[in-house]
């Protein structure tokens, strides 16, 4: 540490190189931190939009789940000639994501375009709806809708030499009976 202080106090101009190096390292660190925050904000926005779309699917199924039966027997079913048949509506999550995020379909992806490239792209939507069993005493279980997508965000740091960030984003919404 004492040697470092002596270099900084040196009047011969030797600290100029050290100062320039320190400024470059701090600038590089600032670029990495800003890239991290950009990726975090993008992933958070996609997760929030996916959550909104899944809540919409759970809300869309409200009339199937609670169709006037006692709450303890509720589930997404209807009575057919042969018995009870599951009645679920998966909605259109991709179109809701397109409206919320401003994405467009392109080569199997939902892509948000930015200038010459893309800001991010979404693929691999998986939707799973867990219906409440049609049995007495199932009021403790909830109607649940889960969704997952694969998010790909190209890095602006690294001059396209680094591979894009790829992550799976999952979210879940449930209809919970009040009584």
CSV table of N, CA and C in Angstrom, one decimal:
chain,number,residue,atom,x,y,z
A,1,UNK,N,0.8,-1.2,0.0
A,1,UNK,CA,0.0,0.0,0.0
A,1,UNK,C,0.9,1.3,0.0
A,2,UNK,N,2.0,1.2,0.7
A,2,UNK,CA,2.9,2.3,0.8
A,2,UNK,C,3.5,2.6,-0.5
A,3,UNK,N,3.8,1.5,-1.3
A,3,UNK,CA,4.4,1.6,-2.6
A,3,UNK,C,3.4,2.3,-3.6
A,4,UNK,N,2.2,2.0,-3.4
A,4,UNK,CA,1.1,2.6,-4.3
A,4,UNK,C,1.0,4.1,-4.0
A,5,UNK,N,1.0,4.5,-2.7
A,5,UNK,CA,1.0,5.9,-2.4
A,5,UNK,C,2.2,6.6,-2.9
A,6,UNK,N,3.3,6.0,-2.9
A,6,UNK,CA,4.5,6.7,-3.4
A,6,UNK,C,4.4,6.9,-4.9
A,7,UNK,N,3.9,5.9,-5.6
A,7,UNK,CA,3.7,6.1,-7.1
A,7,UNK,C,2.8,7.2,-7.4
A,8,UNK,N,1.7,7.4,-6.6
A,8,UNK,CA,0.7,8.4,-6.8
A,8,UNK,C,1.3,9.8,-6.5
A,9,UNK,N,2.2,9.9,-5.6
A,9,UNK,CA,2.8,11.2,-5.2
A,9,UNK,C,4.1,11.5,-6.0
A,10,UNK,N,4.5,10.6,-6.9
A,10,UNK,CA,5.7,10.8,-7.7
A,10,UNK,C,5.4,12.0,-8.7
A,11,UNK,N,6.4,12.9,-8.7
A,11,UNK,CA,6.2,14.1,-9.6
A,11,UNK,C,6.9,13.9,-11.0
A,12,UNK,N,7.3,12.7,-11.3
A,12,UNK,CA,8.0,12.4,-12.5
A,12,UNK,C,7.1,12.0,-13.7
A,13,UNK,N,5.8,11.9,-13.4
A,13,UNK,CA,4.9,11.6,-14.5
A,13,UNK,C,4.6,10.1,-14.6
A,14,UNK,N,5.1,9.3,-13.7
A,14,UNK,CA,4.9,7.9,-13.7
A,14,UNK,C,3.5,7.5,-13.3
A,15,UNK,N,2.8,8.3,-12.6
A,15,UNK,CA,1.4,8.0,-12.2
A,15,UNK,C,0.4,8.2,-13.3
A,16,UNK,N,0.8,8.8,-14.4
A,16,UNK,CA,-0.1,9.1,-15.5
A,16,UNK,C,-0.6,7.8,-16.1
A,17,UNK,N,0.2,6.8,-16.3
A,17,UNK,CA,-0.2,5.5,-16.8
A,17,UNK,C,-1.1,4.8,-15.8
A,18,UNK,N,-0.7,4.9,-14.5
A,18,UNK,CA,-1.6,4.2,-13.5
A,18,UNK,C,-3.0,4.9,-13.4
A,19,UNK,N,-3.0,6.2,-13.5
A,19,UNK,CA,-4.3,6.9,-13.5
A,19,UNK,C,-5.2,6.6,-14.7
A,20,UNK,N,-4.5,6.5,-15.9
A,20,UNK,CA,-5.3,6.2,-17.1
A,20,UNK,C,-5.8,4.7,-17.0
A,21,UNK,N,-5.0,3.8,-16.5
A,21,UNK,CA,-5.4,2.4,-16.3
A,21,UNK,C,-6.6,2.3,-15.3
A,22,UNK,N,-6.5,3.1,-14.2
A,22,UNK,CA,-7.5,3.1,-13.2
A,22,UNK,C,-8.8,3.6,-13.8
A,23,UNK,N,-8.8,4.7,-14.6
A,23,UNK,CA,-10.0,5.2,-15.2
A,23,UNK,C,-10.6,4.2,-16.2
A,24,UNK,N,-9.8,3.5,-16.9
A,24,UNK,CA,-10.3,2.5,-17.9
A,24,UNK,C,-10.9,1.3,-17.1
A,25,UNK,N,-10.3,0.9,-16.1
A,25,UNK,CA,-10.9,-0.2,-15.3
A,25,UNK,C,-12.2,0.2,-14.7
A,26,UNK,N,-12.3,1.4,-14.1
A,26,UNK,CA,-13.6,1.9,-13.6
A,26,UNK,C,-14.6,2.1,-14.7
A,27,UNK,N,-14.3,2.5,-15.9
A,27,UNK,CA,-15.2,2.6,-17.0
A,27,UNK,C,-15.7,1.3,-17.4
A,28,UNK,N,-14.8,0.3,-17.5
A,28,UNK,CA,-15.2,-1.1,-17.8
A,28,UNK,C,-16.2,-1.7,-16.7
A,29,UNK,N,-15.9,-1.4,-15.5
A,29,UNK,CA,-16.7,-1.8,-14.4
A,29,UNK,C,-18.1,-1.2,-14.5
A,30,UNK,N,-18.2,0.1,-14.8
A,30,UNK,CA,-19.4,0.8,-15.0
A,30,UNK,C,-20.2,0.2,-16.2
A,31,UNK,N,-19.6,-0.2,-17.2
A,31,UNK,CA,-20.2,-0.8,-18.4
A,31,UNK,C,-20.8,-2.2,-18.0
A,32,UNK,N,-20.1,-3.0,-17.2
A,32,UNK,CA,-20.6,-4.3,-16.8
A,32,UNK,C,-21.8,-4.1,-15.9
A,33,UNK,N,-21.7,-3.2,-15.0
A,33,UNK,CA,-22.8,-2.9,-14.0
A,33,UNK,C,-24.1,-2.5,-14.8
A,34,UNK,N,-23.9,-1.6,-15.7
A,34,UNK,CA,-25.1,-1.1,-16.5
A,34,UNK,C,-25.7,-2.2,-17.4
A,35,UNK,N,-24.8,-3.1,-17.9
A,35,UNK,CA,-25.3,-4.2,-18.7
A,35,UNK,C,-26.1,-5.2,-17.8
A,36,UNK,N,-25.6,-5.4,-16.6
A,36,UNK,CA,-26.3,-6.3,-15.6
A,36,UNK,C,-27.7,-5.7,-15.3
A,37,UNK,N,-27.8,-4.4,-15.1
A,37,UNK,CA,-29.1,-3.8,-14.8
A,37,UNK,C,-30.0,-3.8,-16.0
A,38,UNK,N,-29.5,-3.6,-17.2
A,38,UNK,CA,-30.3,-3.7,-18.4
A,38,UNK,C,-30.9,-5.1,-18.6
A,39,UNK,N,-30.1,-6.2,-18.3
A,39,UNK,CA,-30.6,-7.5,-18.4
A,39,UNK,C,-31.6,-7.8,-17.3
A,40,UNK,N,-31.4,-7.3,-16.1
A,40,UNK,CA,-32.4,-7.5,-15.0
A,40,UNK,C,-33.7,-6.8,-15.3
A,41,UNK,N,-33.6,-5.6,-15.8
A,41,UNK,CA,-34.9,-4.9,-16.1
A,41,UNK,C,-35.7,-5.6,-17.2
A,42,UNK,N,-35.0,-6.1,-18.3
A,42,UNK,CA,-35.6,-6.8,-19.4
A,42,UNK,C,-36.3,-8.1,-18.8
A,43,UNK,N,-35.5,-8.9,-18.1
A,43,UNK,CA,-36.1,-10.1,-17.5
A,43,UNK,C,-37.3,-9.9,-16.6
A,44,UNK,N,-37.2,-8.8,-15.8
A,44,UNK,CA,-38.3,-8.5,-14.9
A,44,UNK,C,-39.5,-8.1,-15.7
A,45,UNK,N,-39.3,-7.3,-16.7
A,45,UNK,CA,-40.5,-6.9,-17.5
A,45,UNK,C,-41.2,-8.1,-18.2
A,46,UNK,N,-40.4,-9.0,-18.7
A,46,UNK,CA,-40.9,-10.2,-19.4
A,46,UNK,C,-41.7,-11.0,-18.3
A,47,UNK,N,-41.1,-11.2,-17.1
A,47,UNK,CA,-41.7,-12.0,-16.1
A,47,UNK,C,-43.0,-11.4,-15.7
A,48,UNK,N,-43.1,-10.0,-15.5
A,48,UNK,CA,-44.3,-9.4,-15.1
A,48,UNK,C,-45.4,-9.5,-16.2
A,49,UNK,N,-45.0,-9.4,-17.4
A,49,UNK,CA,-46.0,-9.5,-18.5
A,49,UNK,C,-46.5,-11.0,-18.6
A,50,UNK,N,-45.6,-11.9,-18.4
A,50,UNK,CA,-46.0,-13.3,-18.4
A,50,UNK,C,-47.0,-13.6,-17.2
A,51,UNK,N,-46.7,-13.0,-16.0
A,51,UNK,CA,-47.6,-13.1,-14.9
A,51,UNK,C,-48.9,-12.5,-15.2
A,52,UNK,N,-49.0,-11.4,-15.8
A,52,UNK,CA,-50.2,-10.8,-16.2
A,52,UNK,C,-51.0,-11.7,-17.1
A,53,UNK,N,-50.4,-12.3,-18.1
A,53,UNK,CA,-51.0,-13.2,-19.0
A,53,UNK,C,-51.6,-14.4,-18.3
A,54,UNK,N,-50.8,-15.0,-17.4
A,54,UNK,CA,-51.3,-16.2,-16.6
A,54,UNK,C,-52.4,-15.8,-15.7
A,55,UNK,N,-52.4,-14.7,-15.1
A,55,UNK,CA,-53.5,-14.3,-14.3
A,55,UNK,C,-54.8,-14.1,-15.2
A,56,UNK,N,-54.6,-13.6,-16.4
A,56,UNK,CA,-55.7,-13.5,-17.3
A,56,UNK,C,-56.3,-14.9,-17.6
A,57,UNK,N,-55.4,-15.9,-17.8
A,57,UNK,CA,-55.9,-17.3,-18.1
A,57,UNK,C,-56.7,-17.8,-16.9
A,58,UNK,N,-56.2,-17.6,-15.7
A,58,UNK,CA,-56.9,-18.0,-14.5
A,58,UNK,C,-58.2,-17.3,-14.3
A,59,UNK,N,-58.3,-16.0,-14.7
A,59,UNK,CA,-59.5,-15.2,-14.6
A,59,UNK,C,-60.5,-15.7,-15.7
A,60,UNK,N,-60.0,-16.0,-16.9
A,60,UNK,CA,-60.8,-16.5,-17.9
A,60,UNK,C,-61.5,-17.8,-17.5
A,61,UNK,N,-60.8,-18.6,-16.8
A,61,UNK,CA,-61.4,-19.9,-16.3
A,61,UNK,C,-62.3,-19.8,-15.1
A,62,UNK,N,-62.5,-18.6,-14.6
A,62,UNK,CA,-63.3,-18.4,-13.4
A,62,UNK,C,-64.7,-19.0,-13.6
A,63,UNK,N,-65.3,-18.7,-14.8
A,63,UNK,CA,-66.7,-19.1,-15.0
A,63,UNK,C,-66.8,-20.6,-15.1
A,64,UNK,N,-65.7,-21.3,-15.5
A,64,UNK,CA,-65.7,-22.8,-15.6
A,64,UNK,C,-65.5,-23.4,-14.2
A,65,UNK,N,-64.6,-22.7,-13.4
A,65,UNK,CA,-64.2,-23.2,-12.1
A,65,UNK,C,-65.4,-23.0,-11.1
A,66,UNK,N,-66.0,-21.9,-11.1
A,66,UNK,CA,-67.1,-21.6,-10.2
A,66,UNK,C,-68.4,-21.4,-11.0
A,67,UNK,N,-69.0,-22.4,-11.3
A,67,UNK,CA,-70.2,-22.3,-12.2
A,67,UNK,C,-71.5,-22.4,-11.4
A,68,UNK,N,-71.5,-22.0,-10.2
A,68,UNK,CA,-72.8,-22.1,-9.4
A,68,UNK,C,-72.9,-23.3,-8.5
A,69,UNK,N,-71.9,-24.2,-8.6
A,69,UNK,CA,-71.9,-25.3,-7.6
A,69,UNK,C,-71.4,-24.8,-6.3
A,70,UNK,N,-71.5,-25.7,-5.3
A,70,UNK,CA,-71.0,-25.3,-4.0
A,70,UNK,C,-69.5,-25.2,-4.2
A,71,UNK,N,-68.9,-24.2,-3.5
A,71,UNK,CA,-67.4,-23.9,-3.7
A,71,UNK,C,-66.6,-25.2,-3.4
A,72,UNK,N,-66.9,-26.0,-2.5
A,72,UNK,CA,-66.1,-27.2,-2.2
A,72,UNK,C,-66.1,-28.2,-3.3
A,73,UNK,N,-67.1,-28.1,-4.2
A,73,UNK,CA,-67.1,-29.0,-5.3
A,73,UNK,C,-66.7,-28.4,-6.6
A,74,UNK,N,-66.2,-27.1,-6.6
A,74,UNK,CA,-66.0,-26.4,-7.8
A,74,UNK,C,-64.7,-26.9,-8.5
A,75,UNK,N,-64.7,-26.8,-9.8
A,75,UNK,CA,-63.6,-27.2,-10.6
A,75,UNK,C,-64.0,-26.9,-12.1
A,76,UNK,N,-63.1,-27.0,-13.0
A,76,UNK,CA,-63.4,-26.7,-14.4
A,76,UNK,C,-64.0,-27.9,-15.1
A,77,UNK,N,-65.2,-28.2,-14.8
A,77,UNK,CA,-65.9,-29.4,-15.3
A,77,UNK,C,-67.3,-29.0,-15.8
A,78,UNK,N,-67.8,-29.9,-16.7
A,78,UNK,CA,-69.2,-29.8,-17.1
A,78,UNK,C,-69.8,-31.2,-17.2
A,79,UNK,N,-71.1,-31.3,-17.0
A,79,UNK,CA,-71.7,-32.6,-17.0
A,79,UNK,C,-72.1,-33.0,-18.5
A,80,UNK,N,-71.6,-34.1,-18.9
A,80,UNK,CA,-71.8,-34.6,-20.3
A,80,UNK,C,-72.7,-35.8,-20.1
A,81,UNK,N,-73.1,-36.4,-21.2
A,81,UNK,CA,-73.9,-37.6,-21.2
A,81,UNK,C,-73.2,-38.8,-20.5
A,82,UNK,N,-71.9,-38.8,-20.6
A,82,UNK,CA,-71.1,-39.9,-20.0
A,82,UNK,C,-70.6,-39.6,-18.6
A,83,UNK,N,-70.7,-38.4,-18.2
A,83,UNK,CA,-70.2,-38.0,-16.8
A,83,UNK,C,-69.6,-36.6,-16.9
A,84,UNK,N,-68.7,-36.4,-15.9
A,84,UNK,CA,-68.1,-35.1,-15.8
A,84,UNK,C,-66.9,-35.0,-16.7
A,85,UNK,N,-66.8,-33.9,-17.5
A,85,UNK,CA,-65.7,-33.7,-18.5
A,85,UNK,C,-65.0,-32.4,-18.1
A,86,UNK,N,-63.7,-32.4,-18.2
A,86,UNK,CA,-62.9,-31.2,-17.9
A,86,UNK,C,-63.2,-30.1,-18.9
A,87,UNK,N,-63.3,-28.9,-18.4
A,87,UNK,CA,-63.6,-27.8,-19.3
A,87,UNK,C,-62.6,-26.6,-18.9
A,88,UNK,N,-61.6,-26.5,-19.7
A,88,UNK,CA,-60.5,-25.5,-19.4
A,88,UNK,C,-60.3,-24.6,-20.6
A,89,UNK,N,-59.9,-23.4,-20.4
A,89,UNK,CA,-59.6,-22.4,-21.4
A,89,UNK,C,-58.2,-21.9,-21.2
A,90,UNK,N,-57.3,-22.2,-22.1
A,90,UNK,CA,-55.9,-21.9,-22.0
A,90,UNK,C,-55.6,-20.5,-22.4
A,91,UNK,N,-56.5,-19.8,-23.1
A,91,UNK,CA,-56.3,-18.4,-23.5
A,91,UNK,C,-55.2,-18.3,-24.6
A,92,UNK,N,-54.9,-17.1,-24.9
A,92,UNK,CA,-53.8,-16.9,-25.9
A,92,UNK,C,-52.8,-16.0,-25.3
A,93,UNK,N,-51.8,-16.7,-24.6
A,93,UNK,CA,-50.8,-16.0,-23.9
A,93,UNK,C,-49.8,-15.2,-24.8
A,94,UNK,N,-49.5,-15.8,-26.0
A,94,UNK,CA,-48.6,-15.1,-26.9
A,94,UNK,C,-49.1,-13.7,-27.4
A,95,UNK,N,-50.5,-13.7,-27.7
A,95,UNK,CA,-51.0,-12.5,-28.1
A,95,UNK,C,-51.1,-11.4,-27.0
A,96,UNK,N,-51.3,-11.9,-25.8
A,96,UNK,CA,-51.2,-10.9,-24.7
A,96,UNK,C,-49.8,-10.4,-24.4
A,97,UNK,N,-48.8,-11.3,-24.6
A,97,UNK,CA,-47.4,-10.8,-24.5
A,97,UNK,C,-47.1,-9.9,-25.6
A,98,UNK,N,-47.6,-10.1,-26.8
A,98,UNK,CA,-47.4,-9.2,-28.0
A,98,UNK,C,-47.9,-7.8,-27.6
A,99,UNK,N,-49.1,-7.8,-27.1
A,99,UNK,CA,-49.7,-6.5,-26.7
A,99,UNK,C,-48.9,-5.8,-25.6
A,100,UNK,N,-48.5,-6.5,-24.6
A,100,UNK,CA,-47.9,-5.9,-23.4
A,100,UNK,C,-46.4,-5.5,-23.7
A,101,UNK,N,-45.7,-6.4,-24.4
A,101,UNK,CA,-44.2,-6.2,-24.6
A,101,UNK,C,-43.9,-5.6,-25.9
A,102,UNK,N,-44.8,-5.6,-26.9
A,102,UNK,CA,-44.6,-5.0,-28.2
A,102,UNK,C,-43.8,-6.0,-29.1
A,103,UNK,N,-43.9,-7.3,-28.9
A,103,UNK,CA,-43.2,-8.3,-29.6
A,103,UNK,C,-44.0,-8.7,-30.9
A,104,UNK,N,-43.3,-9.3,-31.8
A,104,UNK,CA,-44.0,-9.8,-33.1
A,104,UNK,C,-43.5,-11.2,-33.4
A,105,UNK,N,-44.3,-12.1,-33.9
A,105,UNK,CA,-43.9,-13.4,-34.2
A,105,UNK,C,-42.8,-13.4,-35.4
A,106,UNK,N,-41.8,-14.1,-35.2
A,106,UNK,CA,-40.7,-14.2,-36.3
A,106,UNK,C,-39.9,-15.5,-36.1
A,107,UNK,N,-40.0,-16.4,-37.1
A,107,UNK,CA,-39.2,-17.7,-37.1
A,107,UNK,C,-39.4,-18.5,-35.8
A,108,UNK,N,-40.6,-18.6,-35.3
A,108,UNK,CA,-40.8,-19.4,-34.1
A,108,UNK,C,-40.5,-18.7,-32.8
A,109,UNK,N,-40.2,-17.4,-32.8
A,109,UNK,CA,-40.0,-16.6,-31.6
A,109,UNK,C,-40.9,-15.4,-31.6
A,110,UNK,N,-41.1,-14.9,-30.4
A,110,UNK,CA,-41.8,-13.6,-30.3
A,110,UNK,C,-40.7,-12.6,-30.0
A,111,UNK,N,-40.4,-11.7,-31.0
A,111,UNK,CA,-39.2,-10.9,-31.0
A,111,UNK,C,-39.6,-9.4,-30.8
A,112,UNK,N,-38.8,-8.8,-29.9
A,112,UNK,CA,-38.9,-7.3,-29.7
A,112,UNK,C,-37.7,-6.7,-30.5
A,113,UNK,N,-38.1,-6.0,-31.6
A,113,UNK,CA,-37.0,-5.5,-32.5
A,113,UNK,C,-36.5,-4.2,-31.9
A,114,UNK,N,-35.2,-4.0,-32.2
A,114,UNK,CA,-34.5,-2.7,-31.8
A,114,UNK,C,-33.5,-2.4,-32.8
A,115,UNK,N,-33.7,-1.3,-33.6
A,115,UNK,CA,-32.8,-0.9,-34.6
A,115,UNK,C,-32.5,-2.1,-35.6
A,116,UNK,N,-31.2,-2.4,-35.7
A,116,UNK,CA,-30.9,-3.5,-36.7
A,116,UNK,C,-31.0,-4.9,-36.2
A,117,UNK,N,-31.0,-5.0,-34.8
A,117,UNK,CA,-31.1,-6.4,-34.2
A,117,UNK,C,-32.4,-6.5,-33.4
A,118,UNK,N,-32.3,-7.3,-32.4
A,118,UNK,CA,-33.5,-7.5,-31.5
A,118,UNK,C,-33.1,-7.2,-30.1
A,119,UNK,N,-34.0,-6.7,-29.3
A,119,UNK,CA,-33.8,-6.4,-27.9
A,119,UNK,C,-33.8,-7.7,-27.1
A,120,UNK,N,-34.9,-8.5,-27.4
A,120,UNK,CA,-35.0,-9.9,-26.7
A,120,UNK,C,-35.9,-10.7,-27.6
A,121,UNK,N,-35.9,-12.0,-27.3
A,121,UNK,CA,-36.9,-12.9,-28.0
A,121,UNK,C,-37.3,-14.0,-27.0
A,122,UNK,N,-38.6,-14.4,-27.2
A,122,UNK,CA,-39.2,-15.3,-26.3
A,122,UNK,C,-39.6,-16.6,-27.1
A,123,UNK,N,-39.5,-17.7,-26.6
A,123,UNK,CA,-39.9,-19.0,-27.3
A,123,UNK,C,-40.2,-20.0,-26.2
A,124,UNK,N,-40.8,-21.1,-26.7
A,124,UNK,CA,-41.0,-22.3,-25.8
A,124,UNK,C,-42.0,-22.1,-24.7
A,125,UNK,N,-43.1,-21.5,-25.1
A,125,UNK,CA,-44.2,-21.3,-24.1
A,125,UNK,C,-44.8,-22.7,-23.7
A,126,UNK,N,-44.8,-22.9,-22.3
A,126,UNK,CA,-45.4,-24.1,-21.8
A,126,UNK,C,-46.4,-23.6,-20.8
A,127,UNK,N,-47.7,-24.0,-21.0
A,127,UNK,CA,-48.8,-23.7,-20.1
A,127,UNK,C,-49.3,-25.0,-19.5
A,128,UNK,N,-49.5,-24.9,-18.2
A,128,UNK,CA,-50.0,-26.1,-17.5
A,128,UNK,C,-51.1,-25.6,-16.5
A,129,UNK,N,-52.3,-26.2,-16.7
A,129,UNK,CA,-53.4,-25.9,-15.8
A,129,UNK,C,-53.7,-27.1,-14.9
A,130,UNK,N,-53.7,-26.9,-13.6
A,130,UNK,CA,-54.0,-27.9,-12.6
A,130,UNK,C,-55.4,-27.7,-12.1
A,131,UNK,N,-56.3,-28.5,-12.6
A,131,UNK,CA,-57.7,-28.4,-12.2
A,131,UNK,C,-58.0,-28.9,-10.8
A,132,UNK,N,-59.0,-28.4,-10.2
A,132,UNK,CA,-59.3,-28.9,-8.8
A,132,UNK,C,-60.1,-30.2,-9.0
A,133,UNK,N,-59.7,-31.2,-8.2
A,133,UNK,CA,-60.5,-32.5,-8.4
A,133,UNK,C,-61.9,-32.3,-8.0
A,134,UNK,N,-62.8,-33.0,-8.7
A,134,UNK,CA,-64.2,-33.0,-8.5
A,134,UNK,C,-64.6,-34.0,-7.4
A,135,UNK,N,-64.2,-33.7,-6.2
A,135,UNK,CA,-64.5,-34.6,-5.1
A,135,UNK,C,-64.9,-33.8,-3.9
A,136,UNK,N,-65.6,-34.3,-3.0
A,136,UNK,CA,-65.9,-33.6,-1.7
A,136,UNK,C,-64.6,-33.4,-0.9
A,137,UNK,N,-64.5,-32.2,-0.3
A,137,UNK,CA,-63.4,-32.0,0.6
A,137,UNK,C,-62.2,-31.5,-0.2
A,138,UNK,N,-62.3,-31.0,-1.4
A,138,UNK,CA,-61.2,-30.6,-2.2
A,138,UNK,C,-61.0,-29.0,-2.1
A,139,UNK,N,-61.7,-28.4,-1.2
A,139,UNK,CA,-61.7,-26.9,-1.1
A,139,UNK,C,-60.3,-26.4,-0.7
A,140,UNK,N,-59.5,-27.3,-0.1
A,140,UNK,CA,-58.1,-26.9,0.3
A,140,UNK,C,-57.2,-26.8,-0.9
A,141,UNK,N,-57.6,-27.3,-2.1
A,141,UNK,CA,-56.8,-27.3,-3.3
A,141,UNK,C,-57.2,-26.1,-4.2
A,142,UNK,N,-56.3,-25.6,-4.9
A,142,UNK,CA,-56.7,-24.4,-5.8
A,142,UNK,C,-56.5,-24.8,-7.2
A,143,UNK,N,-57.3,-24.1,-8.0
A,143,UNK,CA,-57.2,-24.1,-9.5
A,143,UNK,C,-55.9,-23.3,-9.8
A,144,UNK,N,-54.9,-23.9,-10.5
A,144,UNK,CA,-53.6,-23.2,-10.7
A,144,UNK,C,-53.3,-23.2,-12.2
A,145,UNK,N,-52.8,-22.1,-12.7
A,145,UNK,CA,-52.3,-22.0,-14.0
A,145,UNK,C,-50.8,-21.6,-14.0
A,146,UNK,N,-49.9,-22.4,-14.6
A,146,UNK,CA,-48.5,-22.1,-14.6
A,146,UNK,C,-48.1,-21.9,-16.0
A,147,UNK,N,-47.1,-21.1,-16.2
A,147,UNK,CA,-46.5,-20.8,-17.6
A,147,UNK,C,-45.0,-20.6,-17.4
A,148,UNK,N,-44.3,-21.0,-18.5
A,148,UNK,CA,-42.9,-20.8,-18.5
A,148,UNK,C,-42.5,-20.5,-20.0
A,149,UNK,N,-41.5,-19.6,-20.1
A,149,UNK,CA,-41.0,-19.2,-21.5
A,149,UNK,C,-39.5,-19.2,-21.4
A,150,UNK,N,-38.9,-19.4,-22.5
A,150,UNK,CA,-37.4,-19.3,-22.7
A,150,UNK,C,-37.1,-17.8,-23.2
A,151,UNK,N,-36.4,-17.1,-22.4
A,151,UNK,CA,-36.0,-15.7,-22.8
A,151,UNK,C,-34.6,-15.7,-23.3
A,152,UNK,N,-34.3,-15.0,-24.4
A,152,UNK,CA,-33.0,-14.8,-24.9
A,152,UNK,C,-32.8,-13.3,-25.1
A,153,UNK,N,-31.7,-12.8,-24.5
A,153,UNK,CA,-31.4,-11.4,-24.6
A,153,UNK,C,-29.9,-11.3,-25.1
A,154,UNK,N,-29.7,-10.6,-26.2
A,154,UNK,CA,-28.3,-10.5,-26.7
A,154,UNK,C,-27.5,-9.5,-25.8
A,155,UNK,N,-26.3,-9.7,-25.5
A,155,UNK,CA,-25.5,-8.8,-24.7
A,155,UNK,C,-25.0,-7.7,-25.5
A,156,UNK,N,-25.1,-6.5,-25.0
A,156,UNK,CA,-24.5,-5.4,-25.7
A,156,UNK,C,-23.1,-5.1,-25.3
A,157,UNK,N,-22.7,-5.8,-24.2
A,157,UNK,CA,-21.3,-5.7,-23.7
A,157,UNK,C,-20.5,-6.9,-24.3
A,158,UNK,N,-19.4,-6.7,-24.8
A,158,UNK,CA,-18.6,-7.8,-25.4
A,158,UNK,C,-18.6,-7.8,-26.9
A,159,UNK,N,-19.2,-6.8,-27.5
A,159,UNK,CA,-19.2,-6.6,-29.0
A,159,UNK,C,-19.6,-7.8,-29.7
A,160,UNK,N,-20.7,-8.5,-29.3
A,160,UNK,CA,-21.2,-9.7,-29.9
A,160,UNK,C,-20.3,-10.9,-29.9
A,161,UNK,N,-19.3,-10.9,-29.1
A,161,UNK,CA,-18.4,-12.0,-29.0
A,161,UNK,C,-18.9,-13.0,-27.9
A,162,UNK,N,-19.7,-12.5,-27.0
A,162,UNK,CA,-20.3,-13.3,-26.0
A,162,UNK,C,-21.7,-13.8,-26.4
A,163,UNK,N,-22.0,-15.0,-26.0
A,163,UNK,CA,-23.3,-15.6,-26.3
A,163,UNK,C,-24.4,-14.8,-25.6
A,164,UNK,N,-25.6,-14.9,-26.1
A,164,UNK,CA,-26.7,-14.1,-25.5
A,164,UNK,C,-27.1,-14.8,-24.2
A,165,UNK,N,-27.7,-14.0,-23.3
A,165,UNK,CA,-28.2,-14.5,-22.0
A,165,UNK,C,-29.5,-15.4,-22.4
A,166,UNK,N,-29.6,-16.6,-21.9
A,166,UNK,CA,-30.7,-17.4,-22.0
A,166,UNK,C,-31.2,-17.9,-20.7
A,167,UNK,N,-32.5,-17.7,-20.4
A,167,UNK,CA,-33.0,-18.1,-19.1
A,167,UNK,C,-34.5,-18.5,-19.3
A,168,UNK,N,-34.9,-19.4,-18.4
A,168,UNK,CA,-36.3,-19.9,-18.4
A,168,UNK,C,-37.0,-19.1,-17.3
A,169,UNK,N,-38.1,-18.5,-17.7
A,169,UNK,CA,-38.9,-17.7,-16.7
A,169,UNK,C,-40.2,-18.4,-16.5
A,170,UNK,N,-40.5,-18.7,-15.2
A,170,UNK,CA,-41.7,-19.4,-14.8
A,170,UNK,C,-42.5,-18.4,-13.9
A,171,UNK,N,-43.8,-18.7,-14.0
A,171,UNK,CA,-44.8,-17.9,-13.2
A,171,UNK,C,-46.0,-18.7,-13.0
A,172,UNK,N,-46.8,-18.4,-11.9
A,172,UNK,CA,-47.9,-19.2,-11.6
A,172,UNK,C,-49.0,-18.3,-11.0
A,173,UNK,N,-50.3,-18.6,-11.3
A,173,UNK,CA,-51.4,-17.9,-10.8
A,173,UNK,C,-52.5,-19.0,-10.3
A,174,UNK,N,-53.3,-18.6,-9.4
A,174,UNK,CA,-54.2,-19.6,-8.8
A,174,UNK,C,-55.5,-18.9,-8.5
A,175,UNK,N,-56.6,-19.6,-8.7
A,175,UNK,CA,-58.0,-19.2,-8.3
A,175,UNK,C,-58.2,-19.8,-6.9
A,176,UNK,N,-58.4,-19.0,-5.9
A,176,UNK,CA,-58.5,-19.5,-4.5
A,176,UNK,C,-59.9,-19.2,-4.1
A,177,UNK,N,-60.7,-20.2,-3.6
A,177,UNK,CA,-62.0,-20.0,-3.2
A,177,UNK,C,-62.0,-19.2,-1.9
A,178,UNK,N,-63.0,-18.3,-1.7
A,178,UNK,CA,-63.2,-17.5,-0.5
A,178,UNK,C,-63.8,-18.2,0.6
A,179,UNK,N,-64.7,-19.2,0.3
A,179,UNK,CA,-65.5,-19.8,1.4
A,179,UNK,C,-65.1,-21.3,1.5
